[in-house]
Short mmCIF file of C-alpha atoms and ligand atoms in Angstrom, two decimals:
data_model
loop_
_atom_site.label_atom_id
_atom_site.label_comp_id
_atom_site.label_asym_id
_atom_site.label_seq_id
_atom_site.Cartn_x
_atom_site.Cartn_y
_atom_site.Cartn_z
CA MET A 10 -44.30 -94.01 -138.46
CA LEU A 11 -41.50 -97.16 -137.64
CA TYR A 12 -39.47 -94.51 -136.99
CA SER A 13 -41.76 -92.20 -134.85
CA ILE A 14 -42.71 -95.17 -133.41
CA TYR A 15 -39.11 -95.87 -132.55
CA ARG A 16 -37.78 -92.82 -131.74
CA LYS A 17 -41.64 -92.25 -129.40
CA SER A 18 -40.62 -95.44 -127.04
CA GLU A 19 -36.37 -94.47 -127.31
CA LYS A 20 -38.03 -90.96 -125.84
CA LEU A 21 -40.35 -92.52 -123.68
CA ILE A 22 -37.82 -94.54 -122.09
CA LEU A 23 -35.25 -92.08 -121.98
CA VAL A 24 -38.09 -89.95 -119.84
CA LYS A 25 -38.85 -92.78 -117.53
CA MET A 26 -35.29 -93.22 -117.24
CA ARG A 27 -34.46 -89.33 -116.72
CA TRP A 28 -37.61 -89.87 -113.23
CA TYR A 29 -36.01 -92.88 -112.05
CA THR A 30 -32.89 -91.44 -112.10
CA PHE A 31 -33.78 -88.24 -110.61
CA LEU A 32 -35.98 -89.82 -107.72
CA LEU A 33 -32.50 -92.66 -106.74
CA ILE A 34 -30.26 -89.13 -106.95
CA SER A 35 -33.16 -87.17 -105.09
CA ILE A 36 -32.77 -90.36 -102.74
CA LEU A 37 -29.70 -90.89 -102.30
CA THR A 38 -28.49 -87.18 -101.99
CA THR A 39 -31.41 -86.07 -99.19
CA ARG A 40 -30.31 -89.34 -97.11
CA SER A 41 -26.36 -88.45 -97.03
CA ILE A 42 -27.67 -84.87 -97.02
CA SER A 43 -29.69 -85.19 -94.10
CA ALA A 44 -27.52 -88.08 -92.21
CA GLU A 45 -24.66 -85.18 -92.52
CA ILE A 46 -26.20 -82.03 -92.16
CA TYR A 47 -28.75 -82.11 -89.58
CA PRO A 48 -27.32 -84.32 -86.38
CA LYS A 49 -30.04 -85.15 -83.61
CA PHE A 50 -30.63 -82.68 -81.09
CA PRO A 51 -33.32 -83.16 -77.44
CA LYS A 52 -36.32 -81.68 -78.05
CA ASP A 53 -35.96 -79.08 -75.57
CA PHE A 54 -32.35 -78.06 -76.91
CA ILE A 55 -31.62 -74.19 -76.93
CA PHE A 56 -30.36 -73.19 -80.69
CA GLY A 57 -30.08 -69.66 -80.62
CA VAL A 58 -27.32 -66.66 -82.06
CA SER A 59 -24.88 -64.07 -80.31
CA THR A 60 -24.50 -60.76 -80.12
CA SER A 61 -22.50 -58.08 -78.08
CA ALA A 62 -22.83 -55.10 -77.33
CA TYR A 63 -19.99 -52.35 -78.78
CA GLN A 64 -19.67 -54.71 -81.31
CA ILE A 65 -23.72 -54.10 -83.32
CA GLU A 66 -25.06 -51.40 -80.96
CA GLY A 67 -23.38 -47.38 -82.46
CA ALA A 68 -24.84 -44.45 -81.21
CA TRP A 69 -21.65 -44.95 -78.24
CA ASN A 70 -23.09 -41.35 -77.42
CA VAL A 71 -26.15 -40.68 -77.85
CA SER A 72 -28.85 -40.29 -75.49
CA GLY A 73 -27.10 -40.07 -71.77
CA LYS A 74 -24.34 -42.81 -72.85
CA SER A 75 -20.79 -42.62 -71.65
CA GLU A 76 -17.42 -43.21 -72.76
CA ASN A 77 -16.41 -46.90 -72.58
CA ILE A 78 -13.04 -48.21 -72.43
CA TRP A 79 -13.12 -49.38 -76.56
CA ASP A 80 -15.14 -46.20 -77.53
CA HIS A 81 -11.84 -44.42 -75.53
CA VAL A 82 -8.76 -46.51 -76.97
CA THR A 83 -10.87 -46.19 -80.71
CA HIS A 84 -10.72 -42.44 -80.09
CA ASN A 85 -7.42 -41.75 -78.87
CA TYR A 86 -5.20 -44.51 -80.56
CA PRO A 87 -6.80 -45.44 -83.43
CA SER A 88 -3.21 -47.17 -85.04
CA VAL A 89 -3.82 -50.40 -82.29
CA ILE A 90 -7.01 -51.07 -84.34
CA GLU A 91 -6.12 -53.00 -87.63
CA ASP A 92 -8.23 -50.70 -90.07
CA ARG A 93 -7.64 -47.83 -87.38
CA SER A 94 -12.06 -48.12 -86.83
CA ASN A 95 -14.44 -47.84 -84.14
CA ALA A 96 -17.65 -48.66 -83.03
CA ASP A 97 -19.72 -45.35 -83.00
CA VAL A 98 -21.80 -46.26 -85.66
CA ALA A 99 -21.23 -50.33 -86.09
CA CYS A 100 -24.34 -52.18 -87.77
CA ASP A 101 -26.53 -49.48 -85.88
CA ALA A 102 -28.29 -52.18 -84.47
CA TYR A 103 -29.19 -49.20 -81.71
CA HIS A 104 -31.46 -47.81 -84.34
CA ASN A 105 -32.79 -51.28 -85.86
CA ILE A 106 -34.50 -53.06 -83.46
CA ASP A 107 -37.64 -54.03 -85.74
CA ASN A 108 -35.40 -54.91 -88.37
CA ASP A 109 -32.95 -57.39 -86.33
CA VAL A 110 -35.83 -58.85 -83.86
CA ARG A 111 -37.19 -59.83 -87.13
CA LEU A 112 -33.80 -61.49 -88.85
CA ILE A 113 -33.17 -63.85 -85.78
CA ARG A 114 -37.36 -64.66 -86.48
CA GLU A 115 -36.90 -65.26 -89.44
CA LEU A 116 -33.34 -67.90 -88.66
CA GLY A 117 -35.79 -69.66 -86.55
CA VAL A 118 -33.56 -69.88 -83.83
CA ASP A 119 -35.01 -70.06 -79.70
CA SER A 120 -33.15 -67.66 -78.17
CA TYR A 121 -31.01 -64.35 -79.11
CA ARG A 122 -27.54 -63.78 -77.12
CA PHE A 123 -26.30 -60.27 -76.19
CA SER A 124 -25.26 -57.87 -73.89
CA ILE A 125 -26.26 -54.77 -72.22
CA SER A 126 -23.80 -51.61 -72.06
CA TRP A 127 -22.71 -50.82 -68.80
CA SER A 128 -21.96 -47.34 -70.10
CA ARG A 129 -25.47 -46.50 -72.33
CA ILE A 130 -27.43 -48.06 -68.21
CA LEU A 131 -25.19 -46.70 -65.81
CA PRO A 132 -23.09 -43.18 -67.45
CA ASP A 133 -20.90 -43.10 -64.37
CA GLY A 134 -20.61 -46.56 -63.67
CA PHE A 135 -22.60 -46.33 -60.29
CA SER A 136 -26.33 -47.30 -59.87
CA ASN A 137 -26.54 -43.84 -58.45
CA ASN A 138 -27.09 -43.21 -62.18
CA LEU A 139 -29.24 -44.82 -64.68
CA ASN A 140 -30.12 -43.46 -68.19
CA PRO A 141 -33.99 -43.37 -68.75
CA ASP A 142 -32.93 -44.37 -72.29
CA GLY A 143 -30.31 -47.11 -71.51
CA VAL A 144 -33.23 -48.72 -69.87
CA ARG A 145 -35.59 -47.95 -72.51
CA TYR A 146 -33.79 -49.33 -75.32
CA TYR A 147 -32.74 -52.51 -73.59
CA ASN A 148 -37.33 -52.74 -72.35
CA GLU A 149 -38.28 -52.49 -76.52
CA LEU A 150 -35.72 -54.90 -77.48
CA ILE A 151 -36.49 -57.45 -74.58
CA ASP A 152 -40.38 -57.16 -75.39
CA LYS A 153 -39.85 -57.51 -78.96
CA LEU A 154 -37.83 -60.62 -78.97
CA LEU A 155 -40.36 -61.71 -76.37
CA ALA A 156 -43.34 -61.03 -78.32
CA ASN A 157 -41.90 -62.84 -81.35
CA ASN A 158 -41.44 -66.17 -79.28
CA ILE A 159 -37.78 -65.27 -78.75
CA GLN A 160 -35.85 -65.89 -74.85
CA PRO A 161 -33.32 -63.16 -73.77
CA PHE A 162 -30.13 -64.98 -73.03
CA ILE A 163 -27.76 -61.62 -71.59
CA THR A 164 -24.56 -61.09 -71.13
CA LEU A 165 -23.54 -58.15 -68.16
CA PHE A 166 -20.32 -57.76 -69.22
CA HIS A 167 -19.12 -58.15 -72.47
CA GLY A 168 -16.00 -56.21 -72.59
CA ASP A 169 -16.70 -52.81 -72.60
CA LEU A 170 -16.06 -50.63 -68.61
CA PRO A 171 -17.19 -47.13 -68.76
CA ASN A 172 -14.17 -45.70 -69.15
CA CYS A 173 -14.53 -43.88 -65.56
CA LEU A 174 -13.83 -46.87 -64.12
CA GLN A 175 -11.06 -47.83 -65.64
CA LEU A 176 -9.62 -44.67 -64.22
CA LEU A 177 -9.82 -45.92 -61.24
CA GLY A 178 -8.48 -49.33 -62.38
CA GLY A 179 -10.73 -51.14 -63.90
CA PHE A 180 -10.89 -54.72 -62.96
CA THR A 181 -7.85 -54.10 -61.13
CA ASN A 182 -9.30 -52.68 -58.45
CA ILE A 183 -11.47 -55.42 -56.42
CA LYS A 184 -13.87 -51.68 -55.91
CA VAL A 185 -14.78 -52.32 -59.17
CA ALA A 186 -16.92 -55.89 -57.88
CA ASP A 187 -19.07 -54.05 -56.07
CA TYR A 188 -20.48 -51.76 -58.75
CA PHE A 189 -20.33 -54.95 -60.88
CA VAL A 190 -23.06 -55.90 -58.44
CA SER A 191 -25.01 -52.83 -58.18
CA TYR A 192 -25.02 -52.63 -62.45
CA ALA A 193 -26.74 -56.50 -61.81
CA ARG A 194 -28.73 -56.36 -59.73
CA LEU A 195 -29.96 -52.94 -60.26
CA MET A 196 -30.75 -55.12 -64.19
CA PHE A 197 -32.22 -58.09 -62.33
CA ASP A 198 -34.61 -55.58 -61.04
CA THR A 199 -35.14 -54.04 -64.01
CA PHE A 200 -35.57 -56.55 -66.99
CA GLY A 201 -35.63 -59.83 -64.44
CA ASP A 202 -39.44 -60.06 -64.60
CA ARG A 203 -39.07 -61.26 -67.95
CA VAL A 204 -35.41 -62.31 -68.51
CA LYS A 205 -34.24 -65.74 -67.66
CA TYR A 206 -31.06 -66.42 -68.24
CA TRP A 207 -27.96 -64.04 -67.54
CA THR A 208 -24.41 -64.76 -67.71
CA THR A 209 -22.29 -62.14 -65.63
CA PHE A 210 -18.40 -62.33 -67.39
CA ASN A 211 -17.77 -63.13 -70.98
CA GLU A 212 -14.39 -64.44 -71.49
CA PRO A 213 -12.43 -63.06 -68.58
CA LYS A 214 -8.93 -64.70 -69.51
CA ASN A 215 -9.72 -61.70 -72.82
CA PHE A 216 -10.13 -58.82 -70.83
CA CYS A 217 -7.67 -59.48 -68.18
CA ALA A 218 -4.83 -60.21 -70.34
CA ARG A 219 -5.40 -56.43 -70.51
CA ALA A 220 -7.09 -55.29 -68.00
CA VAL A 221 -4.89 -52.64 -67.70
CA TRP A 222 -6.11 -51.20 -71.55
CA GLY A 223 -8.32 -48.36 -71.55
CA ASN A 224 -6.30 -45.92 -70.68
CA SER A 225 -4.03 -46.34 -72.76
CA GLU A 226 -0.75 -45.30 -73.56
CA GLN A 227 0.26 -47.97 -70.50
CA LEU A 228 -0.50 -51.04 -72.86
CA THR A 229 2.07 -53.18 -70.18
CA VAL A 230 1.51 -51.51 -67.16
CA ALA A 231 1.91 -53.65 -63.97
CA GLU A 232 1.65 -56.70 -67.13
CA ASN A 233 3.09 -58.87 -64.27
CA ILE A 234 0.16 -58.66 -61.88
CA SER A 235 -2.94 -57.04 -63.56
CA PRO A 236 -4.35 -59.74 -65.17
CA TYR A 237 -3.71 -62.00 -61.62
CA LEU A 238 -5.35 -58.90 -59.43
CA CYS A 239 -8.25 -58.84 -62.34
CA VAL A 240 -9.34 -62.64 -61.87
CA TYR A 241 -9.58 -62.35 -58.69
CA THR A 242 -12.13 -59.17 -58.83
CA VAL A 243 -13.95 -61.29 -61.56
CA LEU A 244 -14.71 -64.23 -59.36
CA ILE A 245 -15.49 -62.31 -56.18
CA ALA A 246 -18.16 -59.91 -58.32
CA HIS A 247 -18.96 -62.56 -59.97
CA ALA A 248 -19.77 -65.17 -57.22
CA LYS A 249 -21.55 -61.55 -55.03
CA ALA A 250 -23.76 -61.17 -58.64
CA TYR A 251 -24.65 -65.03 -58.10
CA GLU A 252 -25.84 -64.37 -54.41
CA VAL A 253 -27.46 -61.13 -54.95
CA TYR A 254 -29.99 -63.27 -57.72
CA LYS A 255 -30.38 -66.34 -55.28
CA ASN A 256 -31.11 -63.90 -52.61
CA GLU A 257 -33.22 -61.28 -54.04
CA PHE A 258 -34.33 -62.13 -57.43
CA ALA A 259 -35.53 -66.59 -56.53
CA HIS A 260 -38.64 -65.89 -57.13
CA GLN A 261 -37.89 -65.02 -61.26
CA ASN A 262 -36.29 -68.14 -61.67
CA GLY A 263 -33.99 -67.95 -63.82
CA LYS A 264 -29.87 -69.34 -64.62
CA LEU A 265 -27.19 -67.30 -64.05
CA GLY A 266 -23.58 -68.14 -65.00
CA ILE A 267 -19.87 -67.34 -66.59
CA VAL A 268 -18.97 -67.51 -70.01
CA LEU A 269 -15.53 -69.17 -70.09
CA ASP A 270 -14.01 -69.02 -73.01
CA LEU A 271 -11.03 -72.26 -74.01
CA LEU A 272 -9.73 -73.24 -77.23
CA TRP A 273 -8.25 -76.94 -77.36
CA ALA A 274 -4.98 -77.57 -76.52
CA GLU A 275 -3.54 -80.41 -77.43
CA PRO A 276 -0.42 -81.72 -76.72
CA LYS A 277 2.04 -81.42 -79.30
CA THR A 278 3.92 -84.88 -79.58
CA ASN A 279 3.37 -87.93 -76.89
CA SER A 280 5.76 -86.86 -74.04
CA THR A 281 5.67 -86.15 -70.38
CA LYS A 282 6.24 -82.96 -70.48
CA ASP A 283 3.95 -81.38 -73.72
CA ILE A 284 1.46 -83.29 -71.94
CA GLU A 285 1.49 -81.98 -68.99
CA ALA A 286 2.17 -77.97 -70.28
CA ALA A 287 -1.02 -78.81 -72.09
CA ASN A 288 -2.63 -79.72 -69.29
CA ARG A 289 -0.81 -76.75 -67.86
CA ILE A 290 -2.26 -74.15 -70.30
CA ILE A 291 -5.51 -75.01 -69.71
CA GLU A 292 -5.72 -74.79 -65.94
CA PHE A 293 -3.64 -70.90 -66.63
CA GLU A 294 -6.66 -69.79 -69.02
CA PHE A 295 -9.55 -71.94 -67.69
CA GLY A 296 -9.39 -73.81 -64.65
CA ILE A 297 -8.43 -70.08 -63.32
CA TYR A 298 -11.95 -69.53 -63.51
CA ALA A 299 -13.86 -73.05 -64.24
CA ASN A 300 -11.98 -74.65 -61.13
CA PRO A 301 -12.76 -72.00 -58.37
CA ILE A 302 -16.26 -72.25 -59.68
CA PHE A 303 -17.22 -75.71 -60.71
CA SER A 304 -15.24 -78.12 -58.83
CA LYS A 305 -15.64 -79.82 -55.37
CA GLU A 306 -13.41 -77.91 -53.67
CA GLY A 307 -13.13 -74.98 -55.07
CA ASP A 308 -10.32 -72.17 -55.60
CA PHE A 309 -7.94 -72.10 -57.79
CA PRO A 310 -5.94 -75.14 -59.35
CA THR A 311 -3.37 -75.84 -57.36
CA ILE A 312 -0.73 -75.83 -60.54
CA VAL A 313 -1.39 -72.32 -60.92
CA LYS A 314 -0.79 -71.68 -57.19
CA ASP A 315 2.27 -73.27 -56.99
CA ARG A 316 2.94 -72.39 -59.70
CA VAL A 317 2.92 -68.38 -59.79
CA ALA A 318 3.90 -68.67 -55.76
CA ASN A 319 7.37 -70.59 -56.96
CA MET A 320 8.44 -67.91 -59.56
CA SER A 321 7.06 -64.95 -57.28
CA LYS A 322 9.31 -66.21 -55.03
CA ALA A 323 12.61 -66.90 -57.30
CA GLN A 324 11.24 -63.05 -58.04
CA GLY A 325 11.74 -61.29 -55.02
CA PHE A 326 8.05 -60.99 -54.65
CA GLU A 327 7.05 -60.78 -50.98
CA GLU A 328 4.04 -62.64 -51.46
CA SER A 329 2.63 -64.45 -54.35
CA ARG A 330 1.64 -62.33 -58.02
CA LEU A 331 -1.37 -64.49 -57.68
CA PRO A 332 -4.01 -62.97 -55.31
CA ALA A 333 -4.15 -65.99 -52.65
CA LEU A 334 -8.70 -66.39 -51.41
CA THR A 335 -9.49 -66.70 -48.31
CA LYS A 336 -11.22 -69.75 -47.29
CA ASP A 337 -15.02 -67.10 -47.33
CA GLU A 338 -13.90 -66.33 -50.51
CA ILE A 339 -13.09 -70.13 -51.68
CA ASN A 340 -16.59 -70.43 -50.22
CA LEU A 341 -18.51 -68.12 -51.70
CA ILE A 342 -17.41 -68.74 -55.32
CA ARG A 343 -17.97 -72.50 -54.85
CA SER A 344 -21.26 -73.81 -56.85
CA SER A 345 -21.65 -69.96 -57.53
CA ALA A 346 -23.62 -70.45 -60.75
CA ASP A 347 -26.36 -72.30 -62.52
CA PHE A 348 -24.72 -73.53 -65.61
CA LEU A 349 -21.50 -72.77 -66.88
CA ALA A 350 -20.97 -70.61 -70.46
CA ILE A 351 -18.38 -72.13 -72.80
CA ASN A 352 -17.19 -70.15 -76.30
CA HIS A 353 -15.08 -72.42 -78.51
CA TYR A 354 -14.10 -72.00 -81.65
CA SER A 355 -10.50 -73.77 -82.21
CA THR A 356 -7.98 -76.02 -81.51
CA ARG A 357 -3.88 -75.44 -80.95
CA LEU A 358 -1.10 -77.85 -80.31
CA ILE A 359 1.11 -76.75 -76.84
CA SER A 360 4.60 -78.36 -76.03
CA ASP A 361 6.38 -76.79 -72.95
CA ASP A 362 9.06 -74.42 -73.19
CA SER A 363 9.76 -74.62 -69.95
CA ASP A 364 13.46 -74.82 -70.49
CA ASN A 365 13.48 -71.54 -71.34
CA ILE A 366 12.06 -69.35 -68.77
CA ASN A 367 13.61 -66.39 -68.19
CA ILE A 368 13.07 -65.29 -64.45
CA SER A 369 13.72 -62.33 -64.80
CA ILE A 370 10.91 -61.56 -66.91
CA SER A 371 7.94 -61.77 -64.48
CA SER A 372 4.31 -61.96 -66.68
CA GLN A 373 1.33 -64.52 -66.84
CA ALA A 374 3.26 -66.00 -70.22
CA ASN A 375 6.81 -66.85 -68.63
CA ASP A 376 4.33 -68.84 -65.22
CA VAL A 377 2.41 -71.13 -67.86
CA ALA A 378 5.97 -71.37 -70.35
CA VAL A 379 4.24 -73.57 -73.34
CA ILE A 380 4.66 -72.87 -77.29
CA SER A 381 1.60 -73.08 -79.15
CA SER A 382 1.58 -74.01 -82.65
CA VAL A 383 -1.23 -75.58 -86.19
CA ASP A 384 -0.92 -78.51 -87.66
CA PRO A 385 -0.20 -76.91 -91.25
CA SER A 386 -2.97 -79.50 -92.99
CA TRP A 387 -5.50 -77.70 -90.01
CA PRO A 388 -7.86 -75.99 -93.22
CA THR A 389 -7.42 -72.05 -92.37
CA SER A 390 -9.96 -69.31 -91.47
CA GLU A 391 -9.47 -65.05 -92.68
CA MET A 392 -8.81 -65.32 -88.93
CA GLU A 393 -6.12 -65.91 -87.93
CA TRP A 394 -6.26 -67.88 -84.88
CA LEU A 395 -9.19 -69.49 -86.56
CA PHE A 396 -8.60 -73.19 -88.19
CA TYR A 397 -11.63 -75.89 -88.75
CA VAL A 398 -10.90 -78.45 -86.08
CA PRO A 399 -14.59 -80.51 -85.05
CA TRP A 400 -12.41 -83.11 -83.11
CA GLY A 401 -9.96 -80.25 -80.73
CA PHE A 402 -14.52 -79.17 -79.43
CA HIS A 403 -15.33 -83.05 -78.79
CA LYS A 404 -12.82 -83.24 -76.53
CA ASN A 405 -12.81 -80.13 -75.50
CA LEU A 406 -16.30 -81.31 -74.37
CA MET A 407 -15.74 -84.45 -72.83
CA TYR A 408 -12.89 -82.60 -70.81
CA ILE A 409 -15.51 -80.35 -69.47
CA LYS A 410 -18.27 -83.06 -68.71
CA ASN A 411 -15.20 -85.36 -67.22
CA LYS A 412 -13.23 -82.61 -64.94
CA TYR A 413 -16.29 -80.86 -63.01
CA ASP A 414 -18.45 -83.94 -62.74
CA ASN A 415 -20.86 -82.31 -65.92
CA PRO A 416 -22.56 -79.30 -65.33
CA SER A 417 -24.65 -78.12 -67.56
CA VAL A 418 -23.51 -76.15 -70.55
CA TYR A 419 -24.88 -73.47 -72.72
CA ILE A 420 -22.36 -73.34 -76.20
CA THR A 421 -22.72 -69.58 -75.74
CA GLU A 422 -20.09 -68.67 -79.29
CA ASN A 423 -18.85 -71.21 -81.83
CA GLY A 424 -18.78 -69.84 -85.54
CA PHE A 425 -16.31 -69.38 -88.56
CA CYS A 426 -14.43 -65.84 -90.37
CA GLU A 427 -15.35 -65.65 -93.91
CA LYS A 428 -15.35 -62.50 -96.40
CA ALA A 429 -17.66 -64.85 -99.14
CA SER A 430 -21.42 -64.46 -99.46
CA ASN A 431 -21.26 -68.10 -100.64
CA ASP A 432 -19.70 -68.55 -96.98
CA GLN A 433 -18.81 -72.75 -97.50
CA GLY A 434 -16.31 -72.75 -95.42
CA ARG A 435 -18.58 -71.51 -92.46
CA ILE A 436 -21.01 -73.93 -93.54
CA LYS A 437 -18.66 -76.25 -93.21
CA TYR A 438 -17.60 -75.62 -89.90
CA LEU A 439 -21.05 -75.22 -88.87
CA GLN A 440 -21.91 -78.92 -90.28
CA GLY A 441 -18.90 -79.95 -88.69
CA TYR A 442 -18.38 -78.51 -85.26
CA LEU A 443 -22.59 -79.27 -84.78
CA GLN A 444 -22.53 -83.03 -85.11
CA VAL A 445 -19.00 -82.97 -82.46
CA LEU A 446 -21.70 -81.32 -80.48
CA SER A 447 -24.39 -83.58 -81.06
CA ASP A 448 -22.15 -86.43 -80.79
CA ALA A 449 -21.16 -85.37 -77.47
CA ILE A 450 -25.11 -85.24 -76.31
CA SER A 451 -25.55 -88.63 -77.12
CA GLU A 452 -22.32 -89.23 -75.42
CA GLY A 453 -24.00 -88.21 -72.04
CA CYS A 454 -22.75 -83.95 -72.13
CA ASN A 455 -25.31 -82.04 -70.39
CA ILE A 456 -25.28 -79.57 -72.63
CA LEU A 457 -28.35 -77.45 -72.95
CA GLY A 458 -27.64 -74.99 -75.85
CA TYR A 459 -25.75 -73.90 -78.57
CA PHE A 460 -25.40 -70.14 -80.22
CA GLN A 461 -24.01 -69.69 -82.69
CA TRP A 462 -21.49 -66.26 -83.29
CA SER A 463 -22.78 -64.19 -84.95
CA LEU A 464 -26.21 -63.00 -86.41
CA MET A 465 -24.26 -60.10 -88.55
CA ASP A 466 -20.48 -58.91 -89.20
CA ASN A 467 -19.76 -56.57 -86.53
CA PHE A 468 -16.71 -54.67 -85.17
CA GLU A 469 -14.01 -57.28 -84.38
CA TRP A 470 -12.27 -55.49 -81.83
CA PHE A 471 -8.47 -54.79 -82.92
CA ALA A 472 -9.39 -56.35 -86.22
CA GLY A 473 -11.79 -53.83 -86.62
CA TYR A 474 -14.19 -54.59 -89.77
CA THR A 475 -11.29 -56.28 -91.58
CA LYS A 476 -13.18 -59.54 -90.49
CA LYS A 477 -16.45 -61.84 -90.84
CA PHE A 478 -18.30 -63.77 -88.78
CA GLY A 479 -22.13 -63.04 -89.71
CA LEU A 480 -24.52 -65.31 -91.01
CA TYR A 481 -25.63 -61.45 -92.61
CA GLU A 482 -23.33 -59.54 -94.04
CA VAL A 483 -23.12 -56.29 -92.86
CA ASN A 484 -22.14 -52.73 -95.66
CA PHE A 485 -20.50 -51.17 -93.25
CA THR A 486 -19.98 -48.00 -95.54
CA ASP A 487 -23.61 -47.90 -96.22
CA PRO A 488 -25.27 -45.18 -93.91
CA LYS A 489 -27.76 -47.31 -93.04
CA ARG A 490 -25.91 -50.83 -92.64
CA PRO A 491 -28.50 -52.59 -94.60
CA ARG A 492 -28.02 -56.30 -93.65
CA LYS A 493 -27.46 -59.54 -96.49
CA PRO A 494 -28.29 -63.12 -95.97
CA ARG A 495 -24.87 -65.35 -96.49
CA ALA A 496 -25.43 -68.68 -97.70
CA SER A 497 -25.34 -69.63 -94.61
CA VAL A 498 -28.54 -68.34 -93.33
CA LYS A 499 -30.60 -70.40 -95.66
CA TRP A 500 -28.48 -73.39 -93.78
CA TYR A 501 -28.86 -72.60 -90.76
CA LYS A 502 -32.25 -72.19 -91.11
CA ASP A 503 -33.08 -75.25 -92.49
CA PHE A 504 -30.83 -77.51 -90.04
CA LEU A 505 -32.93 -75.56 -87.11
CA LEU A 506 -36.03 -76.95 -89.15
CA ASN A 507 -34.71 -80.42 -88.94
CA ALA A 508 -32.18 -80.63 -86.34
CA LYS A 509 -34.96 -81.18 -83.27
CA SER A 510 -37.38 -83.02 -85.24
CA ASN A 511 -35.22 -86.21 -85.36
CA VAL A 512 -34.97 -86.96 -82.24
C1 BGC B 601 -15.45 -62.18 -78.70
C2 BGC B 601 -16.46 -62.18 -79.65
C3 BGC B 601 -15.73 -61.98 -80.79
C4 BGC B 601 -15.29 -63.39 -81.49
C5 BGC B 601 -14.06 -63.65 -82.25
C6 BGC B 601 -14.71 -64.29 -79.39
O1 BGC B 601 -13.44 -64.02 -78.05
O2 BGC B 601 -16.52 -62.82 -77.22
O3 BGC B 601 -16.05 -60.97 -78.96
O4 BGC B 601 -16.26 -61.07 -82.36
O5 BGC B 601 -15.04 -64.22 -80.30
O6 BGC B 601 -13.21 -63.32 -82.54
#
């Protein structure tokens, strides 16, 4: 009996201890998790997920859609794609509106960023032939998003130029700016009664680097000039589209911006040369678009103008390979945005390479003359250029605040590349990057929204389907393209439930 009483009280103590220990552990862990995982955000901050038309829609030639440059390249030159694939079907988002809107709603986001396929809406590239099925498709998507309380956030151009316009020289042809403006006007007119967030171009740096791509055995044609002609066309097209929006559609009360990407450039050493080199690559890749639109004085950054002019002269060109903006153009482009949208993924170390310039090569890379590297201690992803460096994101945000007088900013892409379903790398990345985003807001940066890239795995351009950026995993061998949540879906949901209640 004694023995059993003893055993009983021992058991009780044990049970009590377990209960207290459990309580203690849960208090400790909840505290540390919530402090670590759920940084604070303002109440009206917009959270979302991001995709783009060519990467997810599929239905490449359905109901009147014409060929775009990526259809053309993947069909005719499959060897340039890592797994020789194409996005003919991709995630088949075209046939999955209901399901995808449900996934987006279940995440608990406020907004969905997607792009419109120009060649689905205007198969000839020009505004005289509007494809009714294209209008039907985006109307259906927009209406279903709104019915679920999700704001559409639309990009007009995410890399997929109608191939017929590429045959006219694509963005190296300044007339394409006018065709873009006609397309933009039509989109404001058709969808603008319901869409309040517009961006013109996604990452011009990237598509301008291969402005001659689409038609395409000649991947290197006019490589020395075409990126700069493309920069010029993009800026004029963007500014004219902004003008159209403000003059003709102001009553729609929407906002329009442009999406620029910036891998943070950190000087490799403290030497003046490396510091200047890091600044130089930021100006060539980012300032070349941001300065004309967001600086007080407008125009291209002086360092870019001077450097290309000097190099061009030394190379025997009659004028700079970078077109000069006229006074009227500078005025047209300056302040032509309600916000700056930023895609940010990672950071690199920059050192100066000016001593090795080969003057006989006239290329943008030679104009910039830097060497890019990474720190071997940075955690890697499955994408060769993507490393986990949250402090670089912080520097990037502070740079924009200080350089461009604290503009309104939306982060339209940020995300990690990892295959595994329990994607701990992606979760860690989101934790780290959202924390510094929250810090930057507390330090006065005027950041209004954040979109994770991407809702689901998709066609990752030259990497085909080999690289996975999705919160949802997509089975690309199943004709139905089922989506399966990775662990980060739960993480992002929990984060969203808590993020705004913390203020
Ligand atoms: C692009 C996306 C792309 C992502 C990951 C961004 O530069 O806008 O289309 O999938 O990076 O590579």
